[in-house]
mmCIF file of C-alpha atoms in Angstrom:
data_model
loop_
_atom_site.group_PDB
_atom_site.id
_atom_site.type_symbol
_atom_site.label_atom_id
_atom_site.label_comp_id
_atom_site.label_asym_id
_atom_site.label_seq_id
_atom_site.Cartn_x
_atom_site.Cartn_y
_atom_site.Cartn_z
ATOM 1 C CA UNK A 1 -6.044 7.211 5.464
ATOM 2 C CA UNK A 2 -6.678 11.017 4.615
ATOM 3 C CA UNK A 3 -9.886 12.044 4.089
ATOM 4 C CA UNK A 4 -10.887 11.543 7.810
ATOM 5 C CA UNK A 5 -7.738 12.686 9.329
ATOM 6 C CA UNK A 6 -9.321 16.038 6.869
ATOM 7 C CA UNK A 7 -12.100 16.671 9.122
ATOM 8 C CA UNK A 8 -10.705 15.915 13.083
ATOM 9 C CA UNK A 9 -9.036 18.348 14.603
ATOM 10 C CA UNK A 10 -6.067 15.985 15.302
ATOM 11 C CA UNK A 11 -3.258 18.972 16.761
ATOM 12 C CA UNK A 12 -6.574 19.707 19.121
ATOM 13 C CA UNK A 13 -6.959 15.894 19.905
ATOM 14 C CA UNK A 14 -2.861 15.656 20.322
ATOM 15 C CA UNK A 15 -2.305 18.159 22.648
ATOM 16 C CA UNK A 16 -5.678 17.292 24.607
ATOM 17 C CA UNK A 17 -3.875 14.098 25.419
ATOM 18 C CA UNK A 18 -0.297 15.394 25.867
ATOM 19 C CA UNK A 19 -2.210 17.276 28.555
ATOM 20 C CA UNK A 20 -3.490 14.317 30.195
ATOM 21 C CA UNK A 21 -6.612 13.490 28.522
ATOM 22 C CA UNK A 22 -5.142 9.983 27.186
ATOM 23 C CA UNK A 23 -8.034 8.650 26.536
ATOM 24 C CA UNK A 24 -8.601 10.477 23.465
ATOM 25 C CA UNK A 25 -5.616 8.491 21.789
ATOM 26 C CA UNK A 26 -7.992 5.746 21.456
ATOM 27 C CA UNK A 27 -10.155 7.977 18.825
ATOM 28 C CA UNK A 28 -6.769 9.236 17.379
ATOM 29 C CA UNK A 29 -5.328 6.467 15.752
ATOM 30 C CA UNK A 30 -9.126 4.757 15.088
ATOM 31 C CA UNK A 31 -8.790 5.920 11.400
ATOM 32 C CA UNK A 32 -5.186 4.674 11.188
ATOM 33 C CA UNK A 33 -5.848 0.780 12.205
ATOM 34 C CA UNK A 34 -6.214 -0.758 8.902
ATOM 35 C CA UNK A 35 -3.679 1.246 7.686
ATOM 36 C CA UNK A 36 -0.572 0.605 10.159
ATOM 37 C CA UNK A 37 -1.720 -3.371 10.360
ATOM 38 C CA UNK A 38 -1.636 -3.745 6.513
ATOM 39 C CA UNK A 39 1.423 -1.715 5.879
ATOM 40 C CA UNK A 40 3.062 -4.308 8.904
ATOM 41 C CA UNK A 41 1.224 -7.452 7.081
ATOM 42 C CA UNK A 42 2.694 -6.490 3.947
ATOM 43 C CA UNK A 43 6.550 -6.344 4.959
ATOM 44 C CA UNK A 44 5.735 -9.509 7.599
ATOM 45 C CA UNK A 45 3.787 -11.650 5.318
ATOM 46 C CA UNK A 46 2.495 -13.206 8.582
ATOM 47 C CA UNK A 47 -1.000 -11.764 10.257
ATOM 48 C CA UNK A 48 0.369 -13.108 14.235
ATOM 49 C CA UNK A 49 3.484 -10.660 13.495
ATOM 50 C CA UNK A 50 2.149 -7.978 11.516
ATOM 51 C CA UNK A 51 -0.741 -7.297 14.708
ATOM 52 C CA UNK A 52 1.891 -7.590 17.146
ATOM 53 C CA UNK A 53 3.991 -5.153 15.312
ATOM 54 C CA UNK A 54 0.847 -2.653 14.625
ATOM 55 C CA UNK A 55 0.366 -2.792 18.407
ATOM 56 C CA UNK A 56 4.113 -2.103 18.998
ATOM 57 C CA UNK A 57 3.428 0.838 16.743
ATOM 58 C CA UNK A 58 0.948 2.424 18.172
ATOM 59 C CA UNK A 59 2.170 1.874 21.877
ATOM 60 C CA UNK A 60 5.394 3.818 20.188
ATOM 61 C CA UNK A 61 3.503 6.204 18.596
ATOM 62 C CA UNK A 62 1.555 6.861 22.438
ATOM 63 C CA UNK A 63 4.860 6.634 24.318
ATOM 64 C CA UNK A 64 6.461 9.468 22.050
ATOM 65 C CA UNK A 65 3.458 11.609 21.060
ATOM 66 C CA UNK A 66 5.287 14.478 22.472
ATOM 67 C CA UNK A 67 7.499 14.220 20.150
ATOM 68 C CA UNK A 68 5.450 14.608 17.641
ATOM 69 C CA UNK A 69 6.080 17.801 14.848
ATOM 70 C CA UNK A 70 2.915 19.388 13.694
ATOM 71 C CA UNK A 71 4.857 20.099 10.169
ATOM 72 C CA UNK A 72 3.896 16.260 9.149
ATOM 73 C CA UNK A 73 0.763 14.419 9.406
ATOM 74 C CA UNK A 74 0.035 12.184 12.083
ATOM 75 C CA UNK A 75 -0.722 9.640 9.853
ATOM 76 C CA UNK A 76 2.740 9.776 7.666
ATOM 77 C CA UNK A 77 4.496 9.979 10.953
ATOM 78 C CA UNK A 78 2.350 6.874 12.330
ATOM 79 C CA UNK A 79 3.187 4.951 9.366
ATOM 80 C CA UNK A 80 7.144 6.272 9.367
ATOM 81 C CA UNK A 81 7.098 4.460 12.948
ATOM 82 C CA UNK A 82 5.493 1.294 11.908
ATOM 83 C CA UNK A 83 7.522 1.134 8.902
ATOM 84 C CA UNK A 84 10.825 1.328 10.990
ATOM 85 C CA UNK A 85 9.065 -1.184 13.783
ATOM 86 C CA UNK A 86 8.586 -3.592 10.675
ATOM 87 C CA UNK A 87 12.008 -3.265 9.110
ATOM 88 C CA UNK A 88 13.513 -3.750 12.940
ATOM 89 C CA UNK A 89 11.463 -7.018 12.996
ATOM 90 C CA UNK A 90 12.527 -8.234 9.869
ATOM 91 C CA UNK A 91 16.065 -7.591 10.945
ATOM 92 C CA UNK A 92 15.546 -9.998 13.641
ATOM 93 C CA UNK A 93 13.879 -12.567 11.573
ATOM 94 C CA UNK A 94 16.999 -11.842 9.299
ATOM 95 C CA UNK A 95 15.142 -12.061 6.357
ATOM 96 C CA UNK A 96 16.582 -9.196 4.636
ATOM 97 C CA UNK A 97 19.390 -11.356 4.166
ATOM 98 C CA UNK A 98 17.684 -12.813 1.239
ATOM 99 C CA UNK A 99 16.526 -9.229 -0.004
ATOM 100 C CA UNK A 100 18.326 -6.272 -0.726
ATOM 101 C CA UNK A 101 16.935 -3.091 0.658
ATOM 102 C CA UNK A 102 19.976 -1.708 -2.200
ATOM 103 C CA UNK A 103 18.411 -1.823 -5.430
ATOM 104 C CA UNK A 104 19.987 0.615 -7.515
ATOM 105 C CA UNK A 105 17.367 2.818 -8.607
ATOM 106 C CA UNK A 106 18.453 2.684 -12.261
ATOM 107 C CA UNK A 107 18.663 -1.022 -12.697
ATOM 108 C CA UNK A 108 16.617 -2.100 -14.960
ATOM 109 C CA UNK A 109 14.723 1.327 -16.673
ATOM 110 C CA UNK A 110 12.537 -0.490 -18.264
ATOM 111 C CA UNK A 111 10.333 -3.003 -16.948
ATOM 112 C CA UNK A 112 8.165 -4.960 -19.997
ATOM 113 C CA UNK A 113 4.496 -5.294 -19.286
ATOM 114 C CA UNK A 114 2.274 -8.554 -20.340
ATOM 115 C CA UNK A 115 1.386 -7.924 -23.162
ATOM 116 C CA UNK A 116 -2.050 -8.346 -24.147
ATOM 117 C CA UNK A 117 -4.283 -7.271 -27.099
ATOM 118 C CA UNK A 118 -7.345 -6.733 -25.299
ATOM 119 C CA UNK A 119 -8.189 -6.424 -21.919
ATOM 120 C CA UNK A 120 -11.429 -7.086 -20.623
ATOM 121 C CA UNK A 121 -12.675 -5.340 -17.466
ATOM 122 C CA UNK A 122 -12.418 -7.441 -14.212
ATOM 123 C CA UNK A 123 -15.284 -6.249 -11.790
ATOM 124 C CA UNK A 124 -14.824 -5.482 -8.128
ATOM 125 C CA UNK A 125 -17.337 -8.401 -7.872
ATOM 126 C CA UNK A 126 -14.359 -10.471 -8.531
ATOM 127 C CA UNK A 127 -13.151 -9.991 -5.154
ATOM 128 C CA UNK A 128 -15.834 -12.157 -4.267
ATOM 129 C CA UNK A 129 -13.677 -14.984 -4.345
ATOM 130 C CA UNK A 130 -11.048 -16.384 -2.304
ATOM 131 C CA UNK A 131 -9.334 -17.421 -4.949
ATOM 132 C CA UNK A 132 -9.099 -13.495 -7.018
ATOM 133 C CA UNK A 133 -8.673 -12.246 -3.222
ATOM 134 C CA UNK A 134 -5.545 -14.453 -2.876
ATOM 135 C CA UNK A 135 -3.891 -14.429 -6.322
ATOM 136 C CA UNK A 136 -4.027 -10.637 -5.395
ATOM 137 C CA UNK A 137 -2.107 -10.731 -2.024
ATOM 138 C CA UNK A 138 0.205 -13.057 -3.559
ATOM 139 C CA UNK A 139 1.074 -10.981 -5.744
ATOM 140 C CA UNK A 140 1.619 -7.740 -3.495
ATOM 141 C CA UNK A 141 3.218 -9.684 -1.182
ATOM 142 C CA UNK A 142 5.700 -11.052 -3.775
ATOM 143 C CA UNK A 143 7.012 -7.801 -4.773
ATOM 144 C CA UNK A 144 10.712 -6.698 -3.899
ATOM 145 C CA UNK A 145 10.285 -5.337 -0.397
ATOM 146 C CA UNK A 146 11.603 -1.351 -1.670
ATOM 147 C CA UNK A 147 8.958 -1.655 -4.313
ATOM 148 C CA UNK A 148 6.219 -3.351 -2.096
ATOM 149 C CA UNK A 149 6.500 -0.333 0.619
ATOM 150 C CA UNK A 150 5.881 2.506 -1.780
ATOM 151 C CA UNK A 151 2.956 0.623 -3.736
ATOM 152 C CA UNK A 152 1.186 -0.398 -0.295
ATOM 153 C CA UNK A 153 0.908 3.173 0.734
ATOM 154 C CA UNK A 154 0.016 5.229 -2.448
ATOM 155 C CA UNK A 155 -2.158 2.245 -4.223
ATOM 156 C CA UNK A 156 -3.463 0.607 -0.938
ATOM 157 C CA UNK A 157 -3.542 3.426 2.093
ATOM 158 C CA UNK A 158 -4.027 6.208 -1.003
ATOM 159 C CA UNK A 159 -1.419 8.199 0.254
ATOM 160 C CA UNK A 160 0.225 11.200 -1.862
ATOM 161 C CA UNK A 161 3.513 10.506 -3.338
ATOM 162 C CA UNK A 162 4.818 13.318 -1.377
ATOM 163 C CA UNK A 163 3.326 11.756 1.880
ATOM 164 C CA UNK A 164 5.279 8.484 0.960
ATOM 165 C CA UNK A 165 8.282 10.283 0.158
ATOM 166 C CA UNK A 166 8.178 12.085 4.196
ATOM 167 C CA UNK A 167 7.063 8.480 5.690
ATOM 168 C CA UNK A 168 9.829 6.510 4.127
ATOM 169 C CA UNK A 169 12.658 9.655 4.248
ATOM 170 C CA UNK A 170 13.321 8.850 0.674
ATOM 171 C CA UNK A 171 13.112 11.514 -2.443
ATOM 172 C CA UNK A 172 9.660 12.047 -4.400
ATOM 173 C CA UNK A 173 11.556 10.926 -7.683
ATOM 174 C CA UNK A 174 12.555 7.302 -6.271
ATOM 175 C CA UNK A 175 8.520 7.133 -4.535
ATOM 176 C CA UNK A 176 7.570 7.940 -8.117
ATOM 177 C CA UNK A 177 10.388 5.605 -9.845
ATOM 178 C CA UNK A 178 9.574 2.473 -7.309
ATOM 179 C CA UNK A 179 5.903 3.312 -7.510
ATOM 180 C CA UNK A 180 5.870 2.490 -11.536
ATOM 181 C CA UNK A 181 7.922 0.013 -11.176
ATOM 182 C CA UNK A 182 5.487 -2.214 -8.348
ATOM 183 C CA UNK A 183 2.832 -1.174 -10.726
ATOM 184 C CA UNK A 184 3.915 -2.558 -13.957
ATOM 185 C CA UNK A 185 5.645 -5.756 -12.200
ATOM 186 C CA UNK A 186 1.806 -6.567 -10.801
ATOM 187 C CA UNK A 187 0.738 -5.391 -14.232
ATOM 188 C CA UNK A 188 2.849 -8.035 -15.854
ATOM 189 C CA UNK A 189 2.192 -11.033 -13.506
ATOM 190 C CA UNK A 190 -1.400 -10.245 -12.651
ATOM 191 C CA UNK A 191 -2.926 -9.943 -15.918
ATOM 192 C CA UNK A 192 -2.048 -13.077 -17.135
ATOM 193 C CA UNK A 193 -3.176 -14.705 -13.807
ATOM 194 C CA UNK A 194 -6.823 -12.550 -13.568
ATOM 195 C CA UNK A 195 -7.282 -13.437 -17.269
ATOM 196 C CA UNK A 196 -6.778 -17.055 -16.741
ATOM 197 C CA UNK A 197 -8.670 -17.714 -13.241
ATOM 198 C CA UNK A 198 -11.667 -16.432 -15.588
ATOM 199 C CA UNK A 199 -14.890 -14.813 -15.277
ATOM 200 C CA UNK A 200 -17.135 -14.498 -11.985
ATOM 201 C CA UNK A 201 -18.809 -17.761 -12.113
ATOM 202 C CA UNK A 202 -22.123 -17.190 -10.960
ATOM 203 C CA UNK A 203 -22.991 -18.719 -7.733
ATOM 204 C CA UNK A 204 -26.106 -18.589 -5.197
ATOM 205 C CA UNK A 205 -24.185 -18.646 -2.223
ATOM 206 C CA UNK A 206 -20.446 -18.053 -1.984
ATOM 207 C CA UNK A 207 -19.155 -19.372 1.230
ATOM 208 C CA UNK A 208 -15.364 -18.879 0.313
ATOM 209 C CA UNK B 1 8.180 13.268 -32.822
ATOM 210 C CA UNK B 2 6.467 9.368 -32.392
ATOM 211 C CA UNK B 3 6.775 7.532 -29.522
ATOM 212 C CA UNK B 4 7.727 4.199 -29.556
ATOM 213 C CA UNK B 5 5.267 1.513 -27.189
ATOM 214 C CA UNK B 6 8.255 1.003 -24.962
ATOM 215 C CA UNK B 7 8.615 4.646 -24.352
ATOM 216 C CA UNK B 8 4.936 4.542 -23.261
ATOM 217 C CA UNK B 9 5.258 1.945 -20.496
ATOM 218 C CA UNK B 10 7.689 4.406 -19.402
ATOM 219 C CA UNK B 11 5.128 7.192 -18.399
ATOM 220 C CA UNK B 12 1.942 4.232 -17.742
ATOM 221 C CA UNK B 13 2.200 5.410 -13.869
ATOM 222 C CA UNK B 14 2.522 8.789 -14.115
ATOM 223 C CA UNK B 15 -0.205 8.597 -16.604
ATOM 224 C CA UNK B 16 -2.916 6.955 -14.144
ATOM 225 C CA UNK B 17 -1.610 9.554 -11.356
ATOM 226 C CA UNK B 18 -2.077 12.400 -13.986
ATOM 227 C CA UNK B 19 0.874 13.468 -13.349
ATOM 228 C CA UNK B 20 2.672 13.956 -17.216
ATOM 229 C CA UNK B 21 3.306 17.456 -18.741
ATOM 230 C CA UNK B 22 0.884 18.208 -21.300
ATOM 231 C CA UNK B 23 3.596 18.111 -23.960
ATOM 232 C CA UNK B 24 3.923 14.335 -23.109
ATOM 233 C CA UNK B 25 0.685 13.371 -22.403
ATOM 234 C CA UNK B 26 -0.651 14.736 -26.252
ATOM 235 C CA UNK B 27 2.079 11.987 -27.133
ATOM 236 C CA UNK B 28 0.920 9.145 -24.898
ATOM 237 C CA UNK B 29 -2.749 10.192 -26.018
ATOM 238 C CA UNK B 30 -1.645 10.217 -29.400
ATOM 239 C CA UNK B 31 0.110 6.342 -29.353
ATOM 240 C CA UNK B 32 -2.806 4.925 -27.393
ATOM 241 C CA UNK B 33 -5.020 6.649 -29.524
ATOM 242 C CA UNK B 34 -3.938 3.869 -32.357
ATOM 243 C CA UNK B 35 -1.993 1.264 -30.485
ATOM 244 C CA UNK B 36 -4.385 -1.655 -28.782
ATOM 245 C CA UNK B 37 -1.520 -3.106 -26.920
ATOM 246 C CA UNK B 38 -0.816 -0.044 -25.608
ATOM 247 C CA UNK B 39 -4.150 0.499 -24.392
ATOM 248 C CA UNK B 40 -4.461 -2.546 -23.215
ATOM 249 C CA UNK B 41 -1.618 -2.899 -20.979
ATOM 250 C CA UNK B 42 -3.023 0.374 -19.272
ATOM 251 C CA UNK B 43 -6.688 -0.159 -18.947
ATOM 252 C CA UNK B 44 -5.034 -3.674 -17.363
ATOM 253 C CA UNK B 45 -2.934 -1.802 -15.001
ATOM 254 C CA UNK B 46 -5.785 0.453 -14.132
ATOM 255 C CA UNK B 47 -7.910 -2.526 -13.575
ATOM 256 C CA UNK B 48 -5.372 -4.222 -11.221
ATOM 257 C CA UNK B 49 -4.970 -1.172 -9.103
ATOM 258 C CA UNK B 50 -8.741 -0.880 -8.612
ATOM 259 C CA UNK B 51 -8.580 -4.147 -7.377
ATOM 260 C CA UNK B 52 -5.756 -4.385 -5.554
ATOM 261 C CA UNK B 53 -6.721 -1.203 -3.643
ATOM 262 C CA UNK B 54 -10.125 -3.030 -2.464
ATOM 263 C CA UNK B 55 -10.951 -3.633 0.859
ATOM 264 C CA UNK B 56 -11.620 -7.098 0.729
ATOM 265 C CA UNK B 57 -8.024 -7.911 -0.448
ATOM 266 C CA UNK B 58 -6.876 -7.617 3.084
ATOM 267 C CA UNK B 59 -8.740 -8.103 6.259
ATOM 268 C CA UNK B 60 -7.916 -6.931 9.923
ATOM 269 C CA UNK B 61 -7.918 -9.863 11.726
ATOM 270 C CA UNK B 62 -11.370 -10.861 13.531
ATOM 271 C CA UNK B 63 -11.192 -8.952 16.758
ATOM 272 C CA UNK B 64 -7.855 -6.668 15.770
ATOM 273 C CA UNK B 65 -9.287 -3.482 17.592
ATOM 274 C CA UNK B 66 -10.266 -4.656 20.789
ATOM 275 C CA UNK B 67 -6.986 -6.236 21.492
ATOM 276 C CA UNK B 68 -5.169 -2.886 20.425
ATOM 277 C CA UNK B 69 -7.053 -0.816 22.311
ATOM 278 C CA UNK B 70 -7.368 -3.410 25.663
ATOM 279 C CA UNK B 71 -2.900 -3.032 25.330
ATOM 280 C CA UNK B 72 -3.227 0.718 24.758
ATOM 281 C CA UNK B 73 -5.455 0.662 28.214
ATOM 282 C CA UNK B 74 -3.012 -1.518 29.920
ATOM 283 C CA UNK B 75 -0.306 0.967 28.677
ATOM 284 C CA UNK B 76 -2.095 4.073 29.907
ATOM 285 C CA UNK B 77 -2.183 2.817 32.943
ATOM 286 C CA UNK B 78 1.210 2.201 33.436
ATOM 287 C CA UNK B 79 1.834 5.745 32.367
ATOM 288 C CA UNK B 80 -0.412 7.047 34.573
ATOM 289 C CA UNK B 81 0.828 4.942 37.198
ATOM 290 C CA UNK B 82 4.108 6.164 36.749
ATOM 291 C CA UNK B 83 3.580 9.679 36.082
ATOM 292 C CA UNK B 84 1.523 10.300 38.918
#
């Protein structure tokens, strides 16, 4: 999500709309879609919900533009808004009742990886099939909600740890703490399941 | 001073962010330099986080944009509507 935001003047863009020019929110958030929808379809686990609350999102994000500080990046402060949008949602679903937001950050210090003696390489042609593609979100969307938050933004939307840390109002230390954590937890149920679903079979035409 | 696999794990994120001190990363360096399980279980995690981050693990869904932006339109002009 940052290496277009780099190059757009987005203060210029912001206050070009604030001024009346709304219009230009459209090419604002453009770079941000992907990002705000998958950050939603990770806490929803449901595609109808996570696009209605990326549209809630943005509408927010348009309705209170003004109030908007230039000391953040649009893009942390898009995704601090669809994070709270998701978590309101999830209140309502009352799913959180079978999650605690509470983990104590120092339960459990250390987290045991699979273990493995050799790793061979999976390729990106992998992703190819459904089947890699799925055992992937599965396991994403699997994770503890405090740990799946922090690993969707740095690992998936590439964010900086300090970026994370402003977006969810939470301490670099517990962004860095939750980060290993989701990374070793898909470390240790991943590996096993890549390794087994097997090489890339080669096929002519993959319609899956 | 050795450290121990389990004290590796430990610093397996910070390592792929390159964020350790030097002092600690000679020490992972050192362990992984010799241990295969160690390497392993971080060439794995690198691997996983390559893939996970791919584009192709999640999709918008078909036709995402133009209903955003068709709500955002029906929003602005309500705004404008209402703000003269």
């Amino acid at each position: 999500m940052t290496e277009v935001a780099a190059v757009r003047d987005e203060t210029a863009m912001i206050a070009a709309i604030l001024a009346g020019d709304q219009r230009q929110f459209h090419e604002l958030i453009r770079p941000f879609e992907r990002g705000v929808y998958l950050m939603a379809l990770s806490m929803l686990r449901n595609e109808a919900e996570a696009e209605e609350v990326a549209q809630e999102a943005f509408l927010r994000a348009f309705r209170n533009l003004a109030k908007f500080r230039a000391d953040s990046k649009f893009s942390t402060w898009l995704i601090s808004i669809t994070l709270n949008e998701a978590r309101s949602r999830l209140r309502r679903r009352q799913i959180v009742k079978m999650e605690s937001l509470d983990v104590p950050e120092e339960e459990r210090r250390h987290i045991t990886p699979a273990l493995l003696r050799d790793w061979r390489e999976i390729p990106s042609e992998a992703l190819e099939r459904n089947e890699v593609r799925l055992i992937l979100r599965r396991a994403i969307e699997e994770l503890p909600e405090i740990y799946r938050e922090v690993f969707v933004l740095r690992d998936i939307e590439e964010m900086s740890v300090n970026e994370v840390a402003k977006a969810m109002e939470i301490s670099v230390s517990a962004v860095k703490v939750r980060l290993h954590r989701a990374r070793l937890m898909l470390q240790k149920r991943l590996a096993p399941e890549l390794k087994s679903a097997g090489p890339a079979k080669r096929r002519w035409l993959s319609w899956s | 001073m050795v450290l121990e696999c389990k004290h590796v794990w430990d610093h397996i994120s910070d390592y792929l962010d390159g964020a350790l001190e030097p002092e600690v990363l000679a020490l992972v360096q050192k362990h992984l330099e010799h241990c295969e399980l160690c390497s392993a279980i971080l060439d794995s995690t690198r691997n996983i986080l390559v893939l996970t981050a791919d584009d192709r693990v999640f999709e918008l869904p078909v036709a995402f944009s133009k209903r955003l932006h068709a709500r955002l339109d029906a929003e602005m002009g309500l705004a404008s509507g209402r703000d003269g």
